[in-house]
mmCIF file of C-alpha atoms and ligand atoms in Angstrom:
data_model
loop_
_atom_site.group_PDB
_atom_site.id
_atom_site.type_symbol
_atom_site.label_atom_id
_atom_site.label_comp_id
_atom_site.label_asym_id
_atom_site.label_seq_id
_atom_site.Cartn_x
_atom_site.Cartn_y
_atom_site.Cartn_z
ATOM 1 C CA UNK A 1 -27.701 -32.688 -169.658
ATOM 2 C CA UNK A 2 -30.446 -31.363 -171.601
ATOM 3 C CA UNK A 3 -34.194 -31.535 -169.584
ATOM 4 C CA UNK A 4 -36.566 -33.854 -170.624
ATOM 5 C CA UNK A 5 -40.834 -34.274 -170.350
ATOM 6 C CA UNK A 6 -40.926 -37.800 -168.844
ATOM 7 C CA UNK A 7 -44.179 -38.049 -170.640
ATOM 8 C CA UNK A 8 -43.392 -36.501 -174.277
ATOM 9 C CA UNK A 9 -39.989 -36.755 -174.129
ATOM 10 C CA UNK A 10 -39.597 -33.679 -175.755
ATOM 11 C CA UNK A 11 -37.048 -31.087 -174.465
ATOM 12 C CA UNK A 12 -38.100 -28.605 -171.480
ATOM 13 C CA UNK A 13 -37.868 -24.692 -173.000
ATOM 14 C CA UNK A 14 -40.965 -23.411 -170.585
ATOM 15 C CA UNK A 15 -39.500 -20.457 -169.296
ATOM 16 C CA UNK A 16 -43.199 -21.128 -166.477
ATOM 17 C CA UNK A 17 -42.722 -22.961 -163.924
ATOM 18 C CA UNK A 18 -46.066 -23.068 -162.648
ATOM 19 C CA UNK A 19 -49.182 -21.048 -164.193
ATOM 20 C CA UNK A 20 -52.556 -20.765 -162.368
ATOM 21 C CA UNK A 21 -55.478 -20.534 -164.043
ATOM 22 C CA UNK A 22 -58.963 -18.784 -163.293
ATOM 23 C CA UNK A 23 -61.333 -20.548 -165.300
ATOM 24 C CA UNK A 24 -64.049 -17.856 -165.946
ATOM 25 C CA UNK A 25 -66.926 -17.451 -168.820
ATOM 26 C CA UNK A 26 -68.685 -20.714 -168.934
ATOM 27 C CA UNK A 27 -71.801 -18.775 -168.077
ATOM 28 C CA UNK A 28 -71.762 -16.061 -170.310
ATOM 29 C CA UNK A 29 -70.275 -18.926 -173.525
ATOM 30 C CA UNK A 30 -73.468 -20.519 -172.733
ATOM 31 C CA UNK A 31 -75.371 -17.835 -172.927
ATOM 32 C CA UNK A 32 -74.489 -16.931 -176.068
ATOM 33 C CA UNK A 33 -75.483 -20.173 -177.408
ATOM 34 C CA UNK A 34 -79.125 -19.781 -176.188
ATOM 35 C CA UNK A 35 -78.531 -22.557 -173.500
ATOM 36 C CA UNK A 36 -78.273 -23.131 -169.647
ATOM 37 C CA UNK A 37 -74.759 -22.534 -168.054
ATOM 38 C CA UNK A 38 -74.226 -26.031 -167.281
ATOM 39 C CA UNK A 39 -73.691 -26.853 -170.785
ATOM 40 C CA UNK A 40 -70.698 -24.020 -170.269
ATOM 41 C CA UNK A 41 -69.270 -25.779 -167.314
ATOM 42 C CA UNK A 42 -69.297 -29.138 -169.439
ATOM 43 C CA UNK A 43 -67.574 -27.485 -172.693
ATOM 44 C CA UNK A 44 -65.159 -25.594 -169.628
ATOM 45 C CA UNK A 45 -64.367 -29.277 -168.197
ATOM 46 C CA UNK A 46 -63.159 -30.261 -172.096
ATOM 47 C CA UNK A 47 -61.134 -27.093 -172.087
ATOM 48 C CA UNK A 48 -59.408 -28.000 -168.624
ATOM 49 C CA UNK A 49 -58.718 -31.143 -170.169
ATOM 50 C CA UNK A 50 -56.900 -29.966 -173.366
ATOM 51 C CA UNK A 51 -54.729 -27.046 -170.638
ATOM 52 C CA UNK A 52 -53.831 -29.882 -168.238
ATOM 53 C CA UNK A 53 -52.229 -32.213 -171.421
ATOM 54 C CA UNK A 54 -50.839 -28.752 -173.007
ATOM 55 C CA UNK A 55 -49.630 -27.426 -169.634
ATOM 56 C CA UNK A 56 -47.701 -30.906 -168.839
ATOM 57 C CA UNK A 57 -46.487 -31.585 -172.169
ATOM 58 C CA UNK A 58 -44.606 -27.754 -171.951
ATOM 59 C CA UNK A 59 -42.789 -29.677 -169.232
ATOM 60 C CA UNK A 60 -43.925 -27.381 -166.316
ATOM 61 C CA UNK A 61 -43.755 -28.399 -163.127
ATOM 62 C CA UNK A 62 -46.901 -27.537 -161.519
ATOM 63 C CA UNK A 63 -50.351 -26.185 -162.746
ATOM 64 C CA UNK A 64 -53.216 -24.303 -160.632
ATOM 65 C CA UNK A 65 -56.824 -24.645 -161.616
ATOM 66 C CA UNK A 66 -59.078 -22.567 -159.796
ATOM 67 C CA UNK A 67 -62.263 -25.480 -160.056
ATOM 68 C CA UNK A 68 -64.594 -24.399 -157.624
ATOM 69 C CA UNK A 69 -64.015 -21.349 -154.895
ATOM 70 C CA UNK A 70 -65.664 -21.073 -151.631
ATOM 71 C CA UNK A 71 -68.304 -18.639 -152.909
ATOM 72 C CA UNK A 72 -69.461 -20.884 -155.298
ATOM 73 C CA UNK A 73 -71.855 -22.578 -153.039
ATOM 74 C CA UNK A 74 -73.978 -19.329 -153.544
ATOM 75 C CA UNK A 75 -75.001 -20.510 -157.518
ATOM 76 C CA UNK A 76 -78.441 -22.076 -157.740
ATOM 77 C CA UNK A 77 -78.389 -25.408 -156.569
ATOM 78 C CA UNK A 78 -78.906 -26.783 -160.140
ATOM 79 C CA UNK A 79 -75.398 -25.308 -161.412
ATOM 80 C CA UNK A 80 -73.510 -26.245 -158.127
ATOM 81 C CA UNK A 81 -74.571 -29.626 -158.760
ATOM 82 C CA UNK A 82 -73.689 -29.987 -162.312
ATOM 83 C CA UNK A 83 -70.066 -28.340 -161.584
ATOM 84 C CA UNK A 84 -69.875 -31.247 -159.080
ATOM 85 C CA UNK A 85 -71.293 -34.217 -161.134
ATOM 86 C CA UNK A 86 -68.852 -33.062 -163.898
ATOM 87 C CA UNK A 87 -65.952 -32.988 -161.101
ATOM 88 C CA UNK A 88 -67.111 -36.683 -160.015
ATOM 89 C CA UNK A 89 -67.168 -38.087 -163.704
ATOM 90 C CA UNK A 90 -63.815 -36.199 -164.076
ATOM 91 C CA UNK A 91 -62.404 -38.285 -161.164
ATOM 92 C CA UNK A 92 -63.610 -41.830 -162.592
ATOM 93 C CA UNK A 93 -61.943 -41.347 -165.734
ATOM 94 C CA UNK A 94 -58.801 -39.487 -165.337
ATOM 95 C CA UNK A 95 -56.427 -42.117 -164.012
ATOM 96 C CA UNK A 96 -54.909 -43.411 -167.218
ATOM 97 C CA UNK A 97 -54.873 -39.667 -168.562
ATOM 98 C CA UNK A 98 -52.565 -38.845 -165.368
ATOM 99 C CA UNK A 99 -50.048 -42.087 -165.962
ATOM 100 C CA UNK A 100 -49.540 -41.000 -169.307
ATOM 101 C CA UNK A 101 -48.988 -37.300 -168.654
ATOM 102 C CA UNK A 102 -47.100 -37.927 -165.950
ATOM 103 C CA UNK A 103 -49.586 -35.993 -163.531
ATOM 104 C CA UNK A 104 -49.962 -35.708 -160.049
ATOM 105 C CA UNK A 105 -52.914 -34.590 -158.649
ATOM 106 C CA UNK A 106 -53.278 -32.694 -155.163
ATOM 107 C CA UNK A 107 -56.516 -31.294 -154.513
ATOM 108 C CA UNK A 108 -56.491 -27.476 -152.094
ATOM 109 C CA UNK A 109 -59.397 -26.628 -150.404
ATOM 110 C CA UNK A 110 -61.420 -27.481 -147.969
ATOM 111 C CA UNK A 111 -63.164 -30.866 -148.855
ATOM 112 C CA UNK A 112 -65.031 -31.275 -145.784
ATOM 113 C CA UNK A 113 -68.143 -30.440 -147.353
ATOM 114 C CA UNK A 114 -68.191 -32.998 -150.058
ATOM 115 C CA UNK A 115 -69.631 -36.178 -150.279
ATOM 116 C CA UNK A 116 -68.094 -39.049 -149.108
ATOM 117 C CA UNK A 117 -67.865 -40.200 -152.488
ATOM 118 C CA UNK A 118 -66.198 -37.342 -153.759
ATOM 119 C CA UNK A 119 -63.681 -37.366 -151.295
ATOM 120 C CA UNK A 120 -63.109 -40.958 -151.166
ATOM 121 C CA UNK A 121 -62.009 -40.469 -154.864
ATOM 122 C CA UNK A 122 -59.812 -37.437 -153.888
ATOM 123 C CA UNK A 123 -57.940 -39.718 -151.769
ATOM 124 C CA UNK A 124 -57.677 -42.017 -153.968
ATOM 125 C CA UNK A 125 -56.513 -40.195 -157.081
ATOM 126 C CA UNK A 126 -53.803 -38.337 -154.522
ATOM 127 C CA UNK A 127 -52.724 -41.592 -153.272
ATOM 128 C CA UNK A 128 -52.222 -43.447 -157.040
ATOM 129 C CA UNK A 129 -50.761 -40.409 -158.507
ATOM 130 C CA UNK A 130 -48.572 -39.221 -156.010
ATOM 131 C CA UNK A 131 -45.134 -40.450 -157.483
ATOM 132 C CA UNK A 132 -45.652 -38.340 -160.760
ATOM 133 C CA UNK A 133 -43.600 -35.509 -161.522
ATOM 134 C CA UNK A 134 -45.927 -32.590 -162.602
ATOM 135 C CA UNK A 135 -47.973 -31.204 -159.651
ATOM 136 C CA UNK A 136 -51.658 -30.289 -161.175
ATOM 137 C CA UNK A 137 -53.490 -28.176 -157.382
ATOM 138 C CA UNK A 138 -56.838 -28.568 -158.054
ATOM 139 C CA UNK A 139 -58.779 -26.118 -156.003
ATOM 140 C CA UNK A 140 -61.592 -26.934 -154.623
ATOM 141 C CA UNK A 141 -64.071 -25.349 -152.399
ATOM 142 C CA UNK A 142 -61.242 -22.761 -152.452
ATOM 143 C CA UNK A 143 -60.653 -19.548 -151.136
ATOM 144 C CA UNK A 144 -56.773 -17.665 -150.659
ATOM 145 C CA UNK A 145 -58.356 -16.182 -147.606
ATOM 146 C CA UNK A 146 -59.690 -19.261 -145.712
ATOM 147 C CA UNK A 147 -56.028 -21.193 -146.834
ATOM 148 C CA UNK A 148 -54.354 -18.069 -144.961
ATOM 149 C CA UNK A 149 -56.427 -18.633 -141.895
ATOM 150 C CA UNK A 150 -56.089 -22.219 -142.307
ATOM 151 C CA UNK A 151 -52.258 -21.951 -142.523
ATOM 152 C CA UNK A 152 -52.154 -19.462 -139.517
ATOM 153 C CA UNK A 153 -54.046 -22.361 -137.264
ATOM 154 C CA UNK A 154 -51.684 -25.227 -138.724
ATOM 155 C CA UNK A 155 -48.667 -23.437 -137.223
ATOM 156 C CA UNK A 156 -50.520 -22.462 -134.019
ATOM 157 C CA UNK A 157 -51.225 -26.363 -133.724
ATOM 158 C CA UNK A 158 -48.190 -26.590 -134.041
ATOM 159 C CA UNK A 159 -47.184 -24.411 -131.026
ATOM 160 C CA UNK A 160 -45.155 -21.947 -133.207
ATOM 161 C CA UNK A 161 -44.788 -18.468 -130.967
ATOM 162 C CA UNK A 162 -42.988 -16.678 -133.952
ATOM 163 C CA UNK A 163 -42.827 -17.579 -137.810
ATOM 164 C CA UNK A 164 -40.907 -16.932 -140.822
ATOM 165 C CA UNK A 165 -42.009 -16.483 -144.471
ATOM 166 C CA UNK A 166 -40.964 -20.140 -144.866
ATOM 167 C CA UNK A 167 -43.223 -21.574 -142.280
ATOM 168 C CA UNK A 168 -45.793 -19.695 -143.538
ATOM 169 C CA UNK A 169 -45.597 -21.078 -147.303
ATOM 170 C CA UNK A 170 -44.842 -24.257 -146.114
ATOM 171 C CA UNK A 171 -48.124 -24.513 -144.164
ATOM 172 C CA UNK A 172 -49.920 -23.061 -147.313
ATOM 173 C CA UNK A 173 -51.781 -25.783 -149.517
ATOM 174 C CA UNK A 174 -49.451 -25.345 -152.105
ATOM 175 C CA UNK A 175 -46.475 -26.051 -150.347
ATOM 176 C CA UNK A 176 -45.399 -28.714 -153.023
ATOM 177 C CA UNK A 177 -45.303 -26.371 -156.108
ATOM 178 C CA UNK A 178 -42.913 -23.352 -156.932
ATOM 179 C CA UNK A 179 -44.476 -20.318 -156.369
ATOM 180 C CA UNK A 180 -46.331 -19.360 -159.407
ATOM 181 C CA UNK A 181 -44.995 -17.538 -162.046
ATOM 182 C CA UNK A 182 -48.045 -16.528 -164.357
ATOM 183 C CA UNK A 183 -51.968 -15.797 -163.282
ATOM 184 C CA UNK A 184 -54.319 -16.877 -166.751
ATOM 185 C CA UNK A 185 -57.779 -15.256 -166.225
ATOM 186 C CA UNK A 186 -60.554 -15.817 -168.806
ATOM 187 C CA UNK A 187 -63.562 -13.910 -169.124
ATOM 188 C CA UNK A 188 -62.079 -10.179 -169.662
ATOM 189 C CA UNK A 189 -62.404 -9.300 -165.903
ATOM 190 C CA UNK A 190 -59.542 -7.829 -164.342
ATOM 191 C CA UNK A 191 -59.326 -9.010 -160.524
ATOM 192 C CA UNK A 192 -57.645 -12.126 -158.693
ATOM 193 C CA UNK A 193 -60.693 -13.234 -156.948
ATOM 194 C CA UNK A 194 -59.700 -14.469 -153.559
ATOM 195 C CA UNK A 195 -57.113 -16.773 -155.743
ATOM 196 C CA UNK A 196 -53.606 -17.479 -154.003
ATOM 197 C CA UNK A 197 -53.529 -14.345 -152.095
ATOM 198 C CA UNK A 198 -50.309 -15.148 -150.774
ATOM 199 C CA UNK A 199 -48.186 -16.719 -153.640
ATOM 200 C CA UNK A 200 -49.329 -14.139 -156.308
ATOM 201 C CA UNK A 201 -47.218 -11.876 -154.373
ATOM 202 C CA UNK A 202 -44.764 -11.887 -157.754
ATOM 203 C CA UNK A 203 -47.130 -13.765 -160.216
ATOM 204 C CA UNK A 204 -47.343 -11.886 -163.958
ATOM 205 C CA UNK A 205 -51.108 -11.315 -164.420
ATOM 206 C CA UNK A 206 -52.575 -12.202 -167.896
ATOM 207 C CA UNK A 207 -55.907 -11.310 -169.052
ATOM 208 C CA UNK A 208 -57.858 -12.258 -171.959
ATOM 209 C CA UNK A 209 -61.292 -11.545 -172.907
ATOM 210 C CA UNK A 210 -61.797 -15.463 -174.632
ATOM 211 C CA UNK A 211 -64.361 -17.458 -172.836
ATOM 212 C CA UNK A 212 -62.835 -20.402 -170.602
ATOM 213 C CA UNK A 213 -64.625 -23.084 -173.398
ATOM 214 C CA UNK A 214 -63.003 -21.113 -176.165
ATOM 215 C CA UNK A 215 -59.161 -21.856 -174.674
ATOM 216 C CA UNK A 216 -57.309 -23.960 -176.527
ATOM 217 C CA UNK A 217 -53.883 -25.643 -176.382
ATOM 218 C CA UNK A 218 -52.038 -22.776 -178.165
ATOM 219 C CA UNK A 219 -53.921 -20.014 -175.900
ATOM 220 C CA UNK A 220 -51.665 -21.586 -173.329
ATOM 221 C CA UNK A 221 -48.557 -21.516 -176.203
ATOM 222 C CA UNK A 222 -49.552 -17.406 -176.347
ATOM 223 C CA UNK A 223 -49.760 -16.831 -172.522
ATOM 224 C CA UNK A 224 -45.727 -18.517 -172.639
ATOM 225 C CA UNK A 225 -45.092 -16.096 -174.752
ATOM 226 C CA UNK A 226 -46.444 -13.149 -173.324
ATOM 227 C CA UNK A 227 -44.754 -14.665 -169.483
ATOM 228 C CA UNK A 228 -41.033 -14.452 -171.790
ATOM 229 C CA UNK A 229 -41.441 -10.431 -172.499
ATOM 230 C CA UNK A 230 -42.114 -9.721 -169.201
ATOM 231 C CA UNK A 231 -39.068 -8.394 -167.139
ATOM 232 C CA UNK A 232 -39.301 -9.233 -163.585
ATOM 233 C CA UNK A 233 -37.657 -7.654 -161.026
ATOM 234 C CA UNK A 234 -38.795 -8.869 -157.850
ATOM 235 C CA UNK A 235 -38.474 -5.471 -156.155
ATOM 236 C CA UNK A 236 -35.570 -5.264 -157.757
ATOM 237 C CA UNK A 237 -33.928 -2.995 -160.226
HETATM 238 C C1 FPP I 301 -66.484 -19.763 -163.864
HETATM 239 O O1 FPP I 301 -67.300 -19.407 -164.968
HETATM 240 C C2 FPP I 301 -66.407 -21.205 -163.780
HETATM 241 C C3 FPP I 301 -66.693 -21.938 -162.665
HETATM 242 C C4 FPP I 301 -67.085 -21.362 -161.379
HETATM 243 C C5 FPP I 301 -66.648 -23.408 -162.714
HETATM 244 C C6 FPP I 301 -65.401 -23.961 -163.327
HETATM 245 C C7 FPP I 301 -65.648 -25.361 -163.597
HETATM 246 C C8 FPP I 301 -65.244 -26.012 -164.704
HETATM 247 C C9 FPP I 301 -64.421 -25.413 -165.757
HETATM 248 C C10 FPP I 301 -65.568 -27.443 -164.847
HETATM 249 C C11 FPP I 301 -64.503 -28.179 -164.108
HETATM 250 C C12 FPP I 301 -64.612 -29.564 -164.305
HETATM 251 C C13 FPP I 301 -63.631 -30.398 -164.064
HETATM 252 C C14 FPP I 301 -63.791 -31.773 -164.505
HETATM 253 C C15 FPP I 301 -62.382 -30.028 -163.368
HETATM 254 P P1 FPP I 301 -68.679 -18.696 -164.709
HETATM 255 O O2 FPP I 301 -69.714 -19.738 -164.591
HETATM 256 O O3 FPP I 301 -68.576 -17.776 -163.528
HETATM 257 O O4 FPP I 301 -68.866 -17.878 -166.028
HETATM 258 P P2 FPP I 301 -69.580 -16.463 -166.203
HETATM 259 O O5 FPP I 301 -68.660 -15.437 -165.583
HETATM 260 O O6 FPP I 301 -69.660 -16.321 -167.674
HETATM 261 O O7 FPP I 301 -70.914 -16.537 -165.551
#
């Protein structure tokens, strides 16, 4: 029986399971424009938007957005707090946007250091959307280095004297979502960025040199079609 988009109801052809995205450029796009990088970060919030309903509509299964890493902190105080605020407007609105696309959210990080506020809404938004079908990890206060530390403590909780690959990814944050199969960067820089250390093991790495507020629906479209000319191998021949 031919796969369907619960949303769209359009058939499934995406060849990507899951793509990650590193959302960089907002910055240097404001820049450009003579104005203060927080008016990037609010034109890079519309372009997550438009990715998320492009991304879902393919029909993949689960999406990666690399929101806010553990480094971020360092910004001026101004910017941090204007990635946030946009984050926390984000959350009040997005409910009906995630019925209708079918999305659910699960946010990777540790959220210890936000607000109560904020994480009461993270809660929330994981508990109402938690029966939908296409995983969107949102990564917050994020790093792949602290999540492999983090895993390594979850197993020694649980008592584990020796492990397997599988315990391992299974105490991972992303333990609900395929491994990924593509790695979007914006900006034009070529590194990963302390971004899923461990399950870019066999990613495909795409680069472009467009600004994150630039990317569009059919950037994503482009990237699909780049991920179906690559041959993967796996270690294999
Ligand atoms: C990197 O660009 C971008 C970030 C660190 C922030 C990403 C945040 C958003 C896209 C807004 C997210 C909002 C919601 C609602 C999810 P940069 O600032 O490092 O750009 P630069 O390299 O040009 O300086």
């Amino acid at each position: 029986m031919e796969k369907k988009t619960k949303n769209t109801g359009t058939p499934i052809d995406c060849p990507v399971r899951h793509m990650a995205f590193i959302m960089d450029g907002n910055g240097r796009w404001a820049k450009k424009r003579g104005m203060p990088r927080e008016y990037g970060h609010k034109f890079g919030a519309e372009a997550f938007r438009r990715v998320l309903r492009r991304c879902s509509q393919l029909g993949m299964e689960a999406v990666t957005f690399y929101v806010f890493s553990t480094e971020n902190w360092k910004r001026p105080q101004k910017e941090v707090d204007s990635i946030l605020k946009l984050l926390d407007q984000y959350l009040d609105e997005c409910e009906e946007e995630l019925k209708k696309n079918d999305i659910r959210f699960i946010f990777i990080g540790d959220r210890s250091p936000f607000s109560p506020q904020i994480r009461e809404k993270i809660d929330k938004i994981e508990r109402i959307s938690a029966h939908y079908t296409c995983i969107v990890n949102l990564a917050l206060n994020y790093g792949g280095r602290s999540e492999l530390v983090h895993a390594a403590n979850q197993l020694l909780k649980q008592g584990k004297e020796e492990i397997t690959e599988q315990d391992f990814a299974n105490a991972l944050y992303t333990s609900q979502s395929p491994e990924p199969d593509m790695i979007v960067r914006t900006g034009g820089d070529l590194r990963i960025s302390n971004f899923l250390l461990w399950q870019a093991a066999y990613a495909e790495l795409y680069f472009t040199d467009k600004l994150w507020p630039d990317f569009q629906a059919d950037d994503v479209d482009e990237a699909v079609e780049n991920f179906k000319n690559r041959k993967r191998r796996f270690g294999g021949v």
